[in-house]
Amino acid sequence: MMQFKDDIRIRQRRKQNRVHWSRVWFIAAGIGIVLAALTICYFYVSLTPMRRDESRLQRFVKTKTDIATVQQISVDHRQKTTYAITGTTASGQQKVAIVRGKSDQVKTYDRRKGLSDKKLRQLILTTYKPKKIYSANISEYKHALVWEVSYKGQDNTLNYVTLDFKTGNPYRVIKGL
């Protein structure tokens, strides 16, 4: 009888304490894929209004002005939403169109009458000596066309300057945000 009990013990499978790492990797990869998909969906849905506004502004500017090709759209949410659309006409002349919010009014300016990108960069580098320039966008401030520049100062603070579009004279300077 003893022999029979020993055979039963031998034939019973022991529970393995070994971890199957392939299962762990598949589960981790599955969780990573789900999280990536959710993140992409979140950004796609959250950026939909901005894409809709950009396409609306492109159609609007092409019909109301002589700008044929839109190159850049920047937005400013100071007191009211203001859009600045930079583009070229059919003849190759660069222009800037300013649209306030969802209004049907648009103002156009000749881009050549203002500081060029190269001159603006040189002005910022020599006058304010930034470590890094984050952005330089065209906007409207108190009914005047301006450059709005944000940059990182020598003391690692965020700085903001509003410059006249034509001359580069400062309207306002904010240091250490």
Tab-separated table of C-alpha atoms in Angstrom:
chain	number	residue	atom	x	y	z
A	1	MET	CA	0.000	0.000	0.000
A	2	MET	CA	2.773	2.319	0.686
A	3	GLN	CA	4.045	2.025	-2.815
A	4	PHE	CA	0.719	3.147	-4.228
A	5	LYS	CA	0.680	6.399	-2.185
A	6	ASP	CA	4.193	7.245	-3.292
A	7	ASP	CA	3.232	6.813	-6.946
A	8	ILE	CA	0.348	9.199	-6.526
A	9	ARG	CA	2.650	11.823	-5.064
A	10	ILE	CA	5.059	11.425	-7.900
A	11	ARG	CA	2.374	11.816	-10.535
A	12	GLN	CA	0.868	14.975	-9.024
A	13	ARG	CA	2.082	18.105	-10.678
A	14	ARG	CA	3.726	20.498	-8.389
A	15	LYS	CA	2.700	24.119	-8.588
A	16	GLN	CA	5.500	25.995	-10.257
A	17	ASN	CA	6.784	29.119	-8.569
A	18	ARG	CA	8.383	30.300	-11.769
A	19	VAL	CA	7.241	33.612	-13.320
A	20	HIS	CA	6.515	33.546	-17.028
A	21	TRP	CA	8.231	36.762	-18.126
A	22	SER	CA	6.761	36.583	-21.597
A	23	ARG	CA	3.283	37.030	-20.100
A	24	VAL	CA	4.471	39.993	-18.054
A	25	TRP	CA	5.990	41.637	-21.150
A	26	PHE	CA	2.837	41.061	-23.199
A	27	ILE	CA	0.658	42.563	-20.475
A	28	ALA	CA	3.001	45.561	-20.085
A	29	ALA	CA	3.083	46.079	-23.868
A	30	GLY	CA	-0.718	45.890	-24.009
A	31	ILE	CA	-1.083	48.457	-21.247
A	32	GLY	CA	1.452	50.701	-23.007
A	33	ILE	CA	-0.430	50.466	-26.309
A	34	VAL	CA	-3.746	51.285	-24.631
A	35	LEU	CA	-2.237	54.286	-22.805
A	36	ALA	CA	-0.610	55.566	-26.010
A	37	ALA	CA	-3.902	55.249	-27.902
A	38	LEU	CA	-5.776	57.102	-25.165
A	39	THR	CA	-3.163	59.881	-25.139
A	40	ILE	CA	-3.315	60.293	-28.912
A	41	CYS	CA	-7.122	60.387	-28.831
A	42	TYR	CA	-7.046	62.985	-26.042
A	43	PHE	CA	-4.725	65.307	-27.975
A	44	TYR	CA	-6.649	64.800	-31.215
A	45	VAL	CA	-9.941	65.732	-29.578
A	46	SER	CA	-8.488	68.646	-27.596
A	47	LEU	CA	-6.822	70.189	-30.677
A	48	THR	CA	-9.925	69.918	-32.868
A	49	PRO	CA	-11.167	73.479	-32.149
A	50	MET	CA	-7.773	74.909	-33.072
A	51	ARG	CA	-7.681	72.985	-36.360
A	52	ARG	CA	-11.221	74.127	-37.126
A	53	ASP	CA	-10.293	77.778	-36.470
A	54	GLU	CA	-7.186	77.513	-38.654
A	55	SER	CA	-9.104	76.149	-41.619
A	56	ARG	CA	-11.856	78.771	-41.123
A	57	LEU	CA	-9.253	81.552	-41.005
A	58	GLN	CA	-7.479	80.298	-44.115
A	59	ARG	CA	-10.717	80.306	-46.104
A	60	PHE	CA	-11.746	83.678	-44.672
A	61	VAL	CA	-8.426	85.399	-45.405
A	62	LYS	CA	-8.216	83.977	-48.918
A	63	THR	CA	-11.692	85.297	-49.756
A	64	LYS	CA	-11.499	88.718	-48.039
A	65	THR	CA	-7.883	89.690	-48.859
A	66	ASP	CA	-5.420	89.216	-51.679
A	67	ILE	CA	-3.387	86.669	-49.676
A	68	ALA	CA	-3.192	83.517	-51.765
A	69	THR	CA	-0.936	81.303	-49.629
A	70	VAL	CA	-1.099	81.212	-45.830
A	71	GLN	CA	2.262	80.519	-44.213
A	72	GLN	CA	1.653	81.015	-40.501
A	73	ILE	CA	-1.244	81.608	-38.136
A	74	SER	CA	-0.638	82.858	-34.610
A	75	VAL	CA	-3.211	83.582	-31.930
A	76	ASP	CA	-3.197	86.042	-29.058
A	77	HIS	CA	-5.652	85.800	-26.151
A	78	ARG	CA	-4.829	89.091	-24.404
A	79	GLN	CA	-8.227	90.764	-23.852
A	80	LYS	CA	-9.927	89.443	-26.952
A	81	THR	CA	-8.786	86.739	-29.304
A	82	THR	CA	-6.710	88.130	-32.142
A	83	TYR	CA	-5.374	86.081	-35.038
A	84	ALA	CA	-2.376	87.112	-37.120
A	85	ILE	CA	-2.127	85.392	-40.493
A	86	THR	CA	1.094	85.731	-42.457
A	87	GLY	CA	1.064	84.851	-46.130
A	88	THR	CA	1.960	85.807	-49.660
A	89	THR	CA	-0.113	87.244	-52.458
A	90	ALA	CA	-0.274	85.830	-55.966
A	91	SER	CA	2.432	88.291	-56.996
A	92	GLY	CA	4.748	87.100	-54.204
A	93	GLN	CA	4.325	90.065	-51.869
A	94	GLN	CA	4.278	89.165	-48.160
A	95	LYS	CA	1.346	90.442	-46.128
A	96	VAL	CA	-0.028	90.157	-42.602
A	97	ALA	CA	-3.757	89.936	-41.943
A	98	ILE	CA	-5.194	90.655	-38.484
A	99	VAL	CA	-8.586	89.155	-37.589
A	100	ARG	CA	-10.240	89.859	-34.252
A	101	GLY	CA	-12.064	86.828	-32.902
A	102	LYS	CA	-14.884	85.619	-35.086
A	103	SER	CA	-15.568	88.994	-36.687
A	104	ASP	CA	-15.921	89.587	-40.395
A	105	GLN	CA	-13.380	92.396	-40.365
A	106	VAL	CA	-9.798	91.918	-41.446
A	107	LYS	CA	-6.929	94.394	-41.601
A	108	THR	CA	-3.990	93.767	-43.894
A	109	TYR	CA	-0.486	95.143	-43.546
A	110	ASP	CA	2.518	94.992	-45.821
A	111	ARG	CA	5.063	92.660	-44.223
A	112	ARG	CA	7.997	94.486	-45.868
A	113	LYS	CA	7.240	97.673	-43.897
A	114	GLY	CA	8.105	95.936	-40.630
A	115	LEU	CA	11.250	94.413	-39.204
A	116	SER	CA	12.381	91.300	-40.999
A	117	ASP	CA	12.835	88.094	-39.023
A	118	LYS	CA	16.605	88.467	-39.252
A	119	LYS	CA	16.592	92.090	-38.035
A	120	LEU	CA	14.189	91.225	-35.218
A	121	ARG	CA	16.398	88.363	-34.071
A	122	GLN	CA	19.485	90.589	-34.166
A	123	LEU	CA	17.657	93.298	-32.198
A	124	ILE	CA	16.556	90.831	-29.525
A	125	LEU	CA	20.011	89.267	-29.251
A	126	THR	CA	21.830	92.585	-28.889
A	127	THR	CA	19.329	94.428	-26.691
A	128	TYR	CA	18.021	91.729	-24.326
A	129	LYS	CA	20.779	89.064	-24.565
A	130	PRO	CA	18.540	86.009	-24.178
A	131	LYS	CA	19.709	82.463	-23.554
A	132	LYS	CA	16.886	81.192	-25.726
A	133	ILE	CA	14.129	82.806	-27.792
A	134	TYR	CA	10.880	80.864	-27.405
A	135	SER	CA	8.584	82.697	-29.804
A	136	ALA	CA	8.233	85.838	-31.869
A	137	ASN	CA	4.745	86.463	-33.210
A	138	ILE	CA	2.997	89.353	-34.880
A	139	SER	CA	-0.041	90.716	-33.086
A	140	GLU	CA	-1.975	93.890	-32.451
A	141	TYR	CA	-1.553	95.945	-29.273
A	142	LYS	CA	-3.570	99.119	-28.697
A	143	HIS	CA	-4.468	99.244	-32.415
A	144	ALA	CA	-0.816	99.063	-33.477
A	145	LEU	CA	0.959	96.166	-35.152
A	146	VAL	CA	3.610	94.693	-32.825
A	147	TRP	CA	6.048	91.832	-32.348
A	148	GLU	CA	5.448	89.800	-29.202
A	149	VAL	CA	8.611	88.007	-28.147
A	150	SER	CA	9.079	85.590	-25.260
A	151	TYR	CA	12.562	84.518	-24.263
A	152	LYS	CA	14.660	82.999	-21.492
A	153	GLY	CA	16.888	85.580	-19.824
A	154	GLN	CA	20.418	85.200	-18.490
A	155	ASP	CA	19.000	84.539	-15.016
A	156	ASN	CA	16.826	81.659	-16.369
A	157	THR	CA	13.580	83.607	-16.025
A	158	LEU	CA	10.852	83.878	-18.610
A	159	ASN	CA	10.730	87.352	-20.144
A	160	TYR	CA	8.265	88.955	-22.487
A	161	VAL	CA	8.632	92.032	-24.659
A	162	THR	CA	6.228	93.795	-27.015
A	163	LEU	CA	8.040	95.674	-29.797
A	164	ASP	CA	6.799	98.022	-32.483
A	165	PHE	CA	6.426	96.193	-35.801
A	166	LYS	CA	8.263	98.808	-37.865
A	167	THR	CA	10.870	100.317	-35.557
A	168	GLY	CA	11.436	97.706	-32.849
A	169	ASN	CA	10.856	100.225	-30.042
A	170	PRO	CA	9.487	98.529	-26.921
A	171	TYR	CA	5.861	99.109	-25.906
A	172	ARG	CA	6.180	97.007	-22.774
A	173	VAL	CA	8.820	94.795	-21.200
A	174	ILE	CA	8.017	92.126	-18.619
A	175	LYS	CA	10.944	90.499	-16.887
A	176	GLY	CA	10.937	87.521	-14.570
A	177	LEU	CA	7.569	85.880	-15.102
